[in-house]
mmCIF file of C-alpha atoms and ligand atoms in Angstrom:
data_model
loop_
_atom_site.group_PDB
_atom_site.id
_atom_site.type_symbol
_atom_site.label_atom_id
_atom_site.label_comp_id
_atom_site.label_asym_id
_atom_site.label_seq_id
_atom_site.Cartn_x
_atom_site.Cartn_y
_atom_site.Cartn_z
ATOM 1 C CA MET J 597 7.148 16.105 10.585
ATOM 2 C CA ARG J 598 4.668 17.031 13.288
ATOM 3 C CA LEU J 599 1.074 16.623 12.254
ATOM 4 C CA ALA J 600 -1.578 18.441 14.203
ATOM 5 C CA LEU J 601 -4.773 16.477 13.672
ATOM 6 C CA GLU J 602 -7.660 18.870 13.535
ATOM 7 C CA SER J 603 -10.257 16.174 14.104
ATOM 8 C CA ASP J 604 -8.574 14.802 17.193
ATOM 9 C CA MET J 605 -9.783 17.233 19.773
ATOM 10 C CA VAL J 606 -9.092 15.482 23.026
ATOM 11 C CA ALA J 607 -10.651 17.155 26.059
ATOM 12 C CA GLY J 608 -10.692 20.383 24.136
ATOM 13 C CA SER J 609 -6.994 20.318 23.274
ATOM 14 C CA MET J 610 -5.339 19.539 19.960
ATOM 15 C CA LEU J 611 -3.637 16.172 19.935
ATOM 16 C CA ASN J 612 -0.230 16.376 18.313
ATOM 17 C CA PHE J 613 1.053 13.239 16.744
ATOM 18 C CA ASP J 614 4.631 12.873 15.573
ATOM 19 C CA LEU J 615 4.424 10.528 12.586
ATOM 20 C CA ASP J 616 8.192 10.427 12.052
ATOM 21 C CA ALA J 617 8.757 9.299 15.623
ATOM 22 C CA TYR J 618 6.070 6.632 15.174
ATOM 23 C CA ALA J 619 7.197 5.432 11.750
ATOM 24 C CA ALA J 620 11.019 5.396 12.072
ATOM 25 C CA PRO J 621 11.413 2.435 14.490
ATOM 26 C CA ARG J 622 8.676 0.490 12.721
ATOM 27 C CA ARG J 623 10.254 1.071 9.288
ATOM 28 C CA LYS J 624 13.530 -0.225 10.735
ATOM 29 C CA LEU J 625 11.820 -3.391 11.970
ATOM 30 C CA ILE J 626 10.097 -3.880 8.621
ATOM 31 C CA GLU J 627 13.403 -3.459 6.725
ATOM 32 C CA GLN J 628 15.213 -5.917 9.030
ATOM 33 C CA GLN J 629 12.461 -8.489 8.697
ATOM 34 C CA LEU J 630 12.291 -8.127 4.904
ATOM 35 C CA ASP J 631 16.053 -8.599 4.741
ATOM 36 C CA GLU J 632 15.775 -11.785 6.791
ATOM 37 C CA TYR J 633 12.890 -13.077 4.638
ATOM 38 C CA LEU J 634 14.989 -12.682 1.478
ATOM 39 C CA PRO J 635 18.180 -14.681 2.030
ATOM 40 C CA GLU J 636 20.767 -14.870 -0.731
ATOM 41 C CA ARG J 637 20.130 -18.447 -1.772
ATOM 42 C CA GLU J 638 20.181 -20.291 -5.099
ATOM 43 C CA PRO J 639 19.332 -19.373 -7.773
ATOM 44 C CA ALA J 640 21.411 -16.376 -6.785
ATOM 45 C CA ALA J 641 20.282 -14.171 -9.699
ATOM 46 C CA LEU J 642 16.641 -14.620 -8.697
ATOM 47 C CA TRP J 643 17.114 -13.789 -5.002
ATOM 48 C CA GLN J 644 19.282 -10.825 -5.956
ATOM 49 C CA ALA J 645 16.582 -9.483 -8.271
ATOM 50 C CA MET J 646 13.947 -9.971 -5.539
ATOM 51 C CA ARG J 647 16.141 -8.245 -2.950
ATOM 52 C CA TYR J 648 16.980 -5.407 -5.353
ATOM 53 C CA SER J 649 13.391 -4.218 -5.599
ATOM 54 C CA VAL J 650 12.105 -5.051 -2.125
ATOM 55 C CA LEU J 651 15.048 -3.559 -0.249
ATOM 56 C CA ALA J 652 15.421 -0.487 -2.485
ATOM 57 C CA GLY J 653 13.642 1.804 -0.039
ATOM 58 C CA GLY J 654 10.062 2.874 -0.440
ATOM 59 C CA LYS J 655 7.770 4.566 2.007
ATOM 60 C CA ARG J 656 6.464 1.282 3.492
ATOM 61 C CA ILE J 657 3.047 2.849 3.906
ATOM 62 C CA ARG J 658 1.218 -0.459 3.420
ATOM 63 C CA ALA J 659 3.264 -2.222 6.100
ATOM 64 C CA LEU J 660 2.878 0.749 8.449
ATOM 65 C CA LEU J 661 -0.887 0.730 7.928
ATOM 66 C CA CYS J 662 -1.050 -2.967 8.774
ATOM 67 C CA LEU J 663 0.920 -2.412 11.991
ATOM 68 C CA ALA J 664 -1.008 0.746 12.899
ATOM 69 C CA SER J 665 -4.328 -0.993 12.407
ATOM 70 C CA ALA J 666 -3.215 -3.912 14.611
ATOM 71 C CA GLU J 667 -1.880 -1.497 17.227
ATOM 72 C CA ALA J 668 -5.160 0.417 17.260
ATOM 73 C CA LEU J 669 -6.730 -2.735 18.739
ATOM 74 C CA GLU J 670 -3.868 -3.719 21.028
ATOM 75 C CA HIS J 671 -5.379 -2.258 24.167
ATOM 76 C CA MET J 672 -8.787 -3.802 23.756
ATOM 77 C CA HIS J 673 -9.267 -6.334 26.515
ATOM 78 C CA SER J 674 -10.259 -9.010 23.989
ATOM 79 C CA SER J 675 -6.844 -8.874 22.395
ATOM 80 C CA LYS J 676 -4.153 -10.744 24.241
ATOM 81 C CA PHE J 677 -1.379 -10.357 21.713
ATOM 82 C CA LYS J 678 1.381 -7.890 20.964
ATOM 83 C CA ALA J 679 0.270 -6.136 17.809
ATOM 84 C CA VAL J 680 3.609 -5.570 16.069
ATOM 85 C CA GLU J 681 4.747 -9.144 16.667
ATOM 86 C CA ALA J 682 1.450 -10.517 15.358
ATOM 87 C CA ALA J 683 1.286 -8.296 12.265
ATOM 88 C CA LEU J 684 4.921 -7.995 11.137
ATOM 89 C CA PRO J 685 4.964 -11.095 8.863
ATOM 90 C CA CYS J 686 1.727 -9.958 7.218
ATOM 91 C CA ALA J 687 3.048 -6.394 6.844
ATOM 92 C CA CYS J 688 6.184 -7.749 5.118
ATOM 93 C CA ALA J 689 4.148 -10.055 2.880
ATOM 94 C CA ILE J 690 2.155 -7.019 1.746
ATOM 95 C CA GLU J 691 5.364 -5.123 0.941
ATOM 96 C CA MET J 692 6.546 -8.074 -1.177
ATOM 97 C CA ILE J 693 3.308 -8.183 -3.139
ATOM 98 C CA HIS J 694 3.552 -4.423 -3.591
ATOM 99 C CA ALA J 695 7.153 -4.746 -4.850
ATOM 100 C CA MET J 696 5.986 -7.404 -7.306
ATOM 101 C CA SER J 697 3.273 -5.056 -8.574
ATOM 102 C CA LEU J 698 5.853 -2.306 -9.096
ATOM 103 C CA ILE J 699 8.322 -4.571 -10.951
ATOM 104 C CA HIS J 700 5.590 -5.718 -13.332
ATOM 105 C CA ASP J 701 4.013 -2.242 -13.624
ATOM 106 C CA ASP J 702 7.365 -0.842 -14.802
ATOM 107 C CA LEU J 703 7.899 -3.432 -17.576
ATOM 108 C CA PRO J 704 8.027 -2.157 -21.176
ATOM 109 C CA CYS J 705 4.729 -3.962 -21.929
ATOM 110 C CA MET J 706 3.016 -1.955 -19.175
ATOM 111 C CA ASP J 707 4.126 1.530 -18.050
ATOM 112 C CA ASN J 708 7.636 1.192 -19.494
ATOM 113 C CA ASP J 709 9.508 2.997 -16.708
ATOM 114 C CA ASP J 710 13.266 3.279 -16.260
ATOM 115 C CA PHE J 711 13.455 4.505 -12.653
ATOM 116 C CA ARG J 712 11.891 3.320 -9.425
ATOM 117 C CA ARG J 713 12.790 4.288 -5.878
ATOM 118 C CA GLY J 714 15.653 6.355 -7.272
ATOM 119 C CA LYS J 715 17.279 3.412 -9.043
ATOM 120 C CA PRO J 716 17.025 1.786 -12.473
ATOM 121 C CA THR J 717 13.942 -0.437 -12.666
ATOM 122 C CA ASN J 718 14.294 -4.166 -12.102
ATOM 123 C CA HIS J 719 14.145 -5.133 -15.798
ATOM 124 C CA LYS J 720 16.775 -2.480 -16.641
ATOM 125 C CA VAL J 721 19.212 -4.248 -14.324
ATOM 126 C CA TYR J 722 18.225 -7.921 -14.550
ATOM 127 C CA GLY J 723 16.380 -8.104 -17.893
ATOM 128 C CA GLN J 724 12.695 -8.666 -18.573
ATOM 129 C CA ALA J 725 12.671 -12.442 -18.044
ATOM 130 C CA MET J 726 14.155 -12.116 -14.559
ATOM 131 C CA ALA J 727 11.906 -9.155 -13.698
ATOM 132 C CA LEU J 728 8.846 -11.247 -14.529
ATOM 133 C CA LEU J 729 10.121 -14.189 -12.531
ATOM 134 C CA ALA J 730 11.275 -12.101 -9.568
ATOM 135 C CA GLY J 731 7.737 -10.652 -9.427
ATOM 136 C CA ASP J 732 6.195 -14.133 -9.593
ATOM 137 C CA ALA J 733 8.542 -15.373 -6.876
ATOM 138 C CA LEU J 734 7.760 -12.431 -4.577
ATOM 139 C CA LEU J 735 4.040 -13.020 -4.918
ATOM 140 C CA VAL J 736 4.160 -16.660 -3.868
ATOM 141 C CA HIS J 737 6.940 -16.127 -1.310
ATOM 142 C CA ALA J 738 4.666 -13.570 0.376
ATOM 143 C CA GLY J 739 1.924 -16.177 0.786
ATOM 144 C CA GLU J 740 4.327 -18.728 2.239
ATOM 145 C CA LEU J 741 5.742 -16.204 4.726
ATOM 146 C CA LEU J 742 2.333 -15.075 5.908
ATOM 147 C CA LEU J 743 1.280 -18.664 6.585
ATOM 148 C CA ARG J 744 4.538 -19.913 8.079
ATOM 149 C CA ARG J 745 5.835 -16.906 9.993
ATOM 150 C CA THR J 746 2.689 -15.458 11.585
ATOM 151 C CA PRO J 747 2.987 -16.341 15.306
ATOM 152 C CA ALA J 748 1.474 -19.723 16.172
ATOM 153 C CA HIS J 749 -0.880 -18.195 18.763
ATOM 154 C CA ILE J 750 -2.964 -16.692 15.950
ATOM 155 C CA ASP J 751 -5.908 -18.992 15.405
ATOM 156 C CA SER J 752 -5.409 -21.051 12.205
ATOM 157 C CA THR J 753 -8.941 -20.437 10.910
ATOM 158 C CA ARG J 754 -8.283 -16.726 11.184
ATOM 159 C CA LEU J 755 -4.938 -17.086 9.426
ATOM 160 C CA ILE J 756 -6.518 -19.005 6.532
ATOM 161 C CA ASP J 757 -9.105 -16.234 6.203
ATOM 162 C CA ILE J 758 -6.305 -13.653 6.083
ATOM 163 C CA ALA J 759 -4.364 -15.644 3.452
ATOM 164 C CA ALA J 760 -7.512 -15.945 1.333
ATOM 165 C CA GLU J 761 -8.196 -12.234 1.635
ATOM 166 C CA MET J 762 -4.587 -11.392 0.698
ATOM 167 C CA ALA J 763 -4.996 -13.460 -2.478
ATOM 168 C CA ARG J 764 -8.314 -11.767 -3.209
ATOM 169 C CA ALA J 765 -6.879 -8.264 -2.713
ATOM 170 C CA SER J 766 -3.948 -9.053 -5.032
ATOM 171 C CA GLY J 767 -5.755 -11.008 -7.746
ATOM 172 C CA PRO J 768 -8.456 -10.550 -10.388
ATOM 173 C CA HIS J 769 -10.914 -8.976 -7.922
ATOM 174 C CA GLY J 770 -8.268 -6.553 -6.669
ATOM 175 C CA MET J 771 -4.883 -5.252 -7.762
ATOM 176 C CA VAL J 772 -4.417 -7.337 -10.930
ATOM 177 C CA GLY J 773 -8.004 -6.642 -11.993
ATOM 178 C CA GLY J 774 -7.385 -2.926 -11.531
ATOM 179 C CA GLN J 775 -4.123 -3.065 -13.470
ATOM 180 C CA VAL J 776 -5.944 -4.818 -16.329
ATOM 181 C CA ALA J 777 -8.637 -2.108 -16.365
ATOM 182 C CA ASP J 778 -5.858 0.505 -16.313
ATOM 183 C CA CYS J 779 -4.153 -1.184 -19.302
ATOM 184 C CA ILE J 780 -7.436 -1.401 -21.240
ATOM 185 C CA ALA J 781 -8.176 2.284 -20.561
ATOM 186 C CA THR J 782 -4.682 3.120 -21.863
ATOM 187 C CA GLY J 783 -5.209 1.017 -25.001
ATOM 188 C CA LEU J 784 -2.591 -1.580 -24.066
ATOM 189 C CA VAL J 785 -4.828 -4.648 -24.427
ATOM 190 C CA PRO J 786 -5.651 -5.615 -28.043
ATOM 191 C CA GLN J 787 -8.975 -7.285 -27.093
ATOM 192 C CA GLY J 788 -9.914 -4.572 -24.605
ATOM 193 C CA LYS J 789 -11.997 -1.638 -25.759
ATOM 194 C CA PRO J 790 -11.000 1.685 -24.163
ATOM 195 C CA ALA J 791 -14.123 3.575 -23.033
ATOM 196 C CA ALA J 792 -15.207 5.987 -25.782
ATOM 197 C CA THR J 793 -16.065 8.668 -23.260
ATOM 198 C CA VAL J 794 -14.197 9.455 -20.095
ATOM 199 C CA ASN J 795 -15.994 7.738 -17.288
ATOM 200 C CA ALA J 796 -15.438 8.993 -13.728
ATOM 201 C CA GLU J 797 -16.928 5.832 -12.235
ATOM 202 C CA LEU J 798 -14.530 3.674 -14.224
ATOM 203 C CA LEU J 799 -11.575 5.735 -13.019
ATOM 204 C CA GLU J 800 -12.615 5.419 -9.375
ATOM 205 C CA SER J 801 -13.072 1.692 -9.810
ATOM 206 C CA ILE J 802 -9.585 1.382 -11.377
ATOM 207 C CA HIS J 803 -7.949 3.296 -8.526
ATOM 208 C CA LYS J 804 -9.855 1.386 -5.851
ATOM 209 C CA ARG J 805 -8.722 -1.909 -7.338
ATOM 210 C CA LYS J 806 -5.168 -1.298 -8.556
ATOM 211 C CA THR J 807 -4.140 0.561 -5.386
ATOM 212 C CA GLY J 808 -7.091 0.580 -2.965
ATOM 213 C CA ALA J 809 -7.435 -3.196 -2.670
ATOM 214 C CA LEU J 810 -3.970 -3.777 -1.179
ATOM 215 C CA LEU J 811 -4.288 -0.769 1.142
ATOM 216 C CA ARG J 812 -7.707 -2.023 2.209
ATOM 217 C CA PHE J 813 -6.136 -5.389 2.954
ATOM 218 C CA SER J 814 -3.369 -3.649 4.937
ATOM 219 C CA THR J 815 -5.726 -2.137 7.510
ATOM 220 C CA TRP J 816 -8.181 -5.059 7.385
ATOM 221 C CA SER J 817 -5.502 -7.671 8.067
ATOM 222 C CA GLY J 818 -3.963 -5.767 10.990
ATOM 223 C CA ALA J 819 -7.347 -5.547 12.683
ATOM 224 C CA ARG J 820 -8.346 -9.127 11.814
ATOM 225 C CA LEU J 821 -5.077 -10.511 13.195
ATOM 226 C CA MET J 822 -5.888 -8.860 16.519
ATOM 227 C CA GLY J 823 -9.375 -10.350 16.624
ATOM 228 C CA GLY J 824 -11.270 -7.074 16.226
ATOM 229 C CA SER J 825 -15.074 -7.174 16.028
ATOM 230 C CA ASP J 826 -16.584 -7.422 12.520
ATOM 231 C CA GLU J 827 -17.756 -3.792 12.736
ATOM 232 C CA VAL J 828 -14.340 -2.409 13.664
ATOM 233 C CA VAL J 829 -12.491 -4.611 11.156
ATOM 234 C CA GLU J 830 -14.815 -3.510 8.334
ATOM 235 C CA ALA J 831 -14.628 0.178 9.305
ATOM 236 C CA LEU J 832 -10.823 0.029 9.313
ATOM 237 C CA ALA J 833 -10.922 -1.781 5.957
ATOM 238 C CA ASP J 834 -13.118 0.975 4.495
ATOM 239 C CA PHE J 835 -10.646 3.508 5.878
ATOM 240 C CA GLY J 836 -7.779 1.642 4.149
ATOM 241 C CA GLU J 837 -9.622 1.607 0.829
ATOM 242 C CA LEU J 838 -10.353 5.322 1.082
ATOM 243 C CA LEU J 839 -6.734 5.992 1.938
ATOM 244 C CA GLY J 840 -5.763 3.879 -1.095
ATOM 245 C CA LEU J 841 -7.948 5.962 -3.404
ATOM 246 C CA ALA J 842 -6.447 9.157 -1.955
ATOM 247 C CA PHE J 843 -2.953 7.682 -2.269
ATOM 248 C CA GLN J 844 -3.422 6.979 -5.987
ATOM 249 C CA ILE J 845 -4.932 10.433 -6.615
ATOM 250 C CA ALA J 846 -1.893 11.963 -4.882
ATOM 251 C CA ASP J 847 0.309 9.734 -7.081
ATOM 252 C CA ASP J 848 -1.494 11.037 -10.196
ATOM 253 C CA LEU J 849 -0.918 14.597 -8.967
ATOM 254 C CA LEU J 850 2.763 13.983 -8.216
ATOM 255 C CA ASP J 851 3.241 12.662 -11.750
ATOM 256 C CA THR J 852 2.410 16.173 -12.979
ATOM 257 C CA THR J 853 3.983 18.242 -10.197
ATOM 258 C CA GLY J 854 6.941 16.172 -8.939
ATOM 259 C CA ASP J 855 10.542 15.796 -10.084
ATOM 260 C CA LEU J 856 12.683 12.699 -10.674
ATOM 261 C CA GLN J 857 15.015 13.447 -7.759
ATOM 262 C CA THR J 858 12.235 13.660 -5.160
ATOM 263 C CA LEU J 859 9.893 11.075 -6.664
ATOM 264 C CA GLY J 860 12.535 8.479 -7.496
ATOM 265 C CA LYS J 861 10.588 7.780 -10.713
ATOM 266 C CA THR J 862 10.162 9.710 -13.968
ATOM 267 C CA PRO J 863 7.398 12.337 -13.785
ATOM 268 C CA GLY J 864 5.184 13.328 -16.719
ATOM 269 C CA LYS J 865 4.733 9.739 -17.882
ATOM 270 C CA ASP J 866 0.952 9.592 -17.365
ATOM 271 C CA GLN J 867 0.133 12.392 -19.776
ATOM 272 C CA ALA J 868 2.746 11.227 -22.291
ATOM 273 C CA SER J 869 1.249 7.730 -22.382
ATOM 274 C CA GLY J 870 -2.388 8.886 -22.372
ATOM 275 C CA LYS J 871 -3.190 7.400 -18.937
ATOM 276 C CA LEU J 872 -6.606 7.805 -17.424
ATOM 277 C CA THR J 873 -5.779 9.614 -14.167
ATOM 278 C CA TRP J 874 -7.566 11.822 -11.656
ATOM 279 C CA VAL J 875 -5.672 14.803 -13.085
ATOM 280 C CA SER J 876 -6.671 13.927 -16.668
ATOM 281 C CA ILE J 877 -10.351 14.184 -15.699
ATOM 282 C CA TYR J 878 -10.489 16.691 -12.830
ATOM 283 C CA GLY J 879 -7.301 18.725 -13.295
ATOM 284 C CA ILE J 880 -4.889 19.700 -10.532
ATOM 285 C CA ASP J 881 -7.338 21.853 -8.544
ATOM 286 C CA GLY J 882 -10.126 19.291 -8.858
ATOM 287 C CA SER J 883 -7.793 16.536 -7.655
ATOM 288 C CA GLN J 884 -6.752 18.616 -4.660
ATOM 289 C CA GLN J 885 -10.397 19.201 -3.818
ATOM 290 C CA THR J 886 -11.104 15.466 -3.966
ATOM 291 C CA LEU J 887 -8.166 14.853 -1.629
ATOM 292 C CA ALA J 888 -9.429 17.400 0.908
ATOM 293 C CA ALA J 889 -12.880 15.769 0.857
ATOM 294 C CA LEU J 890 -11.376 12.281 1.247
ATOM 295 C CA GLN J 891 -9.316 13.419 4.232
ATOM 296 C CA LYS J 892 -12.465 14.595 6.034
ATOM 297 C CA LYS J 893 -14.286 11.387 5.144
ATOM 298 C CA GLY J 894 -11.368 9.251 6.338
ATOM 299 C CA GLU J 895 -11.219 11.058 9.669
ATOM 300 C CA SER J 896 -14.930 10.492 10.071
ATOM 301 C CA LEU J 897 -14.565 6.760 9.298
ATOM 302 C CA LEU J 898 -11.985 6.504 12.070
ATOM 303 C CA ARG J 899 -14.285 8.253 14.533
ATOM 304 C CA GLN J 900 -17.039 5.785 13.626
ATOM 305 C CA THR J 901 -14.880 2.915 14.898
ATOM 306 C CA GLN J 902 -15.327 4.434 18.378
ATOM 307 C CA LEU J 903 -11.745 3.495 19.146
ATOM 308 C CA PRO J 904 -9.982 6.063 21.372
ATOM 309 C CA ALA J 905 -8.461 8.971 19.420
ATOM 310 C CA ASP J 906 -4.951 8.115 20.607
ATOM 311 C CA ALA J 907 -5.360 4.535 19.311
ATOM 312 C CA THR J 908 -6.252 5.761 15.816
ATOM 313 C CA ALA J 909 -3.841 8.741 15.757
ATOM 314 C CA PRO J 910 -1.194 6.867 13.682
ATOM 315 C CA LEU J 911 -3.834 5.914 11.086
ATOM 316 C CA ASN J 912 -5.089 9.493 10.969
ATOM 317 C CA ALA J 913 -1.538 10.760 10.508
ATOM 318 C CA LEU J 914 -0.846 8.202 7.758
ATOM 319 C CA LEU J 915 -3.922 9.470 5.895
ATOM 320 C CA ALA J 916 -2.679 13.056 6.125
ATOM 321 C CA TYR J 917 0.755 11.887 4.977
ATOM 322 C CA ALA J 918 -0.693 9.940 1.999
ATOM 323 C CA ILE J 919 -2.386 13.144 0.871
ATOM 324 C CA GLN J 920 0.328 15.723 1.604
ATOM 325 C CA ARG J 921 3.404 13.701 0.649
ATOM 326 C CA ARG J 922 5.935 14.943 -1.888
ATOM 327 C CA SER J 923 7.297 11.546 -2.886
HETATM 328 C C1 IPE L 794 3.652 3.368 -5.999
HETATM 329 O O1 IPE L 794 3.482 3.025 -4.657
HETATM 330 C C2 IPE L 794 2.556 2.728 -6.786
HETATM 331 C C3 IPE L 794 1.234 3.244 -6.462
HETATM 332 C C4 IPE L 794 0.299 2.479 -6.040
HETATM 333 C C5 IPE L 794 0.935 4.637 -6.640
HETATM 334 P P1 IPE L 794 4.293 3.772 -3.506
HETATM 335 O O2 IPE L 794 4.278 5.241 -3.755
HETATM 336 O O3 IPE L 794 3.771 3.293 -2.198
HETATM 337 O O4 IPE L 794 5.771 3.231 -3.731
HETATM 338 P P2 IPE L 794 6.936 3.034 -2.679
HETATM 339 O O5 IPE L 794 6.697 1.719 -2.023
HETATM 340 O O6 IPE L 794 6.905 4.165 -1.700
HETATM 341 O O7 IPE L 794 8.168 3.035 -3.538
HETATM 342 C C1 IPE L 795 0.502 1.566 -10.038
HETATM 343 O O1 IPE L 795 -0.042 2.750 -10.445
HETATM 344 C C2 IPE L 795 -0.420 0.747 -9.295
HETATM 345 C C3 IPE L 795 0.168 -0.586 -9.041
HETATM 346 C C4 IPE L 795 -0.568 -1.557 -8.683
HETATM 347 C C5 IPE L 795 1.605 -0.834 -9.189
HETATM 348 P P1 IPE L 795 0.984 3.668 -11.224
HETATM 349 O O2 IPE L 795 1.411 3.031 -12.498
HETATM 350 O O3 IPE L 795 0.430 5.048 -11.277
HETATM 351 O O4 IPE L 795 2.215 3.660 -10.201
HETATM 352 P P2 IPE L 795 3.598 4.388 -10.486
HETATM 353 O O5 IPE L 795 3.285 5.840 -10.789
HETATM 354 O O6 IPE L 795 4.228 3.679 -11.636
HETATM 355 O O7 IPE L 795 4.349 4.243 -9.189
HETATM 356 MG MG1 MG L 796 0.625 1.685 -13.860
HETATM 357 MG MG1 MG L 797 3.417 2.942 -13.289
HETATM 358 MG MG1 MG L 798 1.582 6.807 -11.102
#
């Protein structure tokens, strides 16, 4: 697809950015690296279950955001390192944590889904015990890979900070915390009390944690790996969180408007299971309006970084893609 970015007026002309041309070679690298990080060792059933979900396709938006954020800083004179080389292990670690979150999210005790990425869900193929364990293994394997495979020229204090932040984004303050709030709101936790009235603030907080936290970490980590200034790193992190919120709102919309073939997962599940979603509160039109507003805000966050427009063009295009996607 060719995305014309309205906000990127460079010397009075519209900057065209071809996201497919940008993403295709990077996706290939990400897939190759993930394949290498998941060798078929013993116990064979475990590695097979891990490989099944991680290598089953997926848009790789989190990994792409991590690379794009690192690349946005590549040409700054303070950064001596090749961005893709520096960020690829981190980008793959994020994809593994994401795959773990999907395997667990699909379990019968959570969203009880049968299809993911166009294939039967992990527990449908390997059983619930293995799905749980494959998720656990992916989570800790991701941490090991980040620490061991990030190039040695990255300062170790910085790497420890990144590992700590990855744990924070995935854990009780981030993704898992958001998933718990999602489960409570859906009435899945016996001790949890679903809110009596629909609370828009609660919904935004759920989306920002269950999805936004890992996307925030994706852009934050790319910039931090490249030694960006605190201001730029934080602005790119805020952009990632905003993109994450938009991404989950688009996901809520696609659950009502998409089909199994295109989505690779069963649509209509949110309403059937009484999920608290953007659509359940604001409707389809309201959700689309929120997305349009978030796109403008995201573009403005990128401008605030004062990075050149061509350096942030991939991030801008990924935001547009997150909002306009069909799968
Ligand atoms: C699905 O994530 C779960 C959400 C956070 C909405 P993606 O839509 O990124 O799933 P893949 O990786 O492309 O399969
Ligand atoms: C999932 O949100 C968020 C995760 C952390 C996995 P959803 O439950 O809406 O994701 P899908 O629709 O199953 O992909
Ligand atoms: Mg869910
Ligand atoms: Mg789900
Ligand atoms: Mg969903």
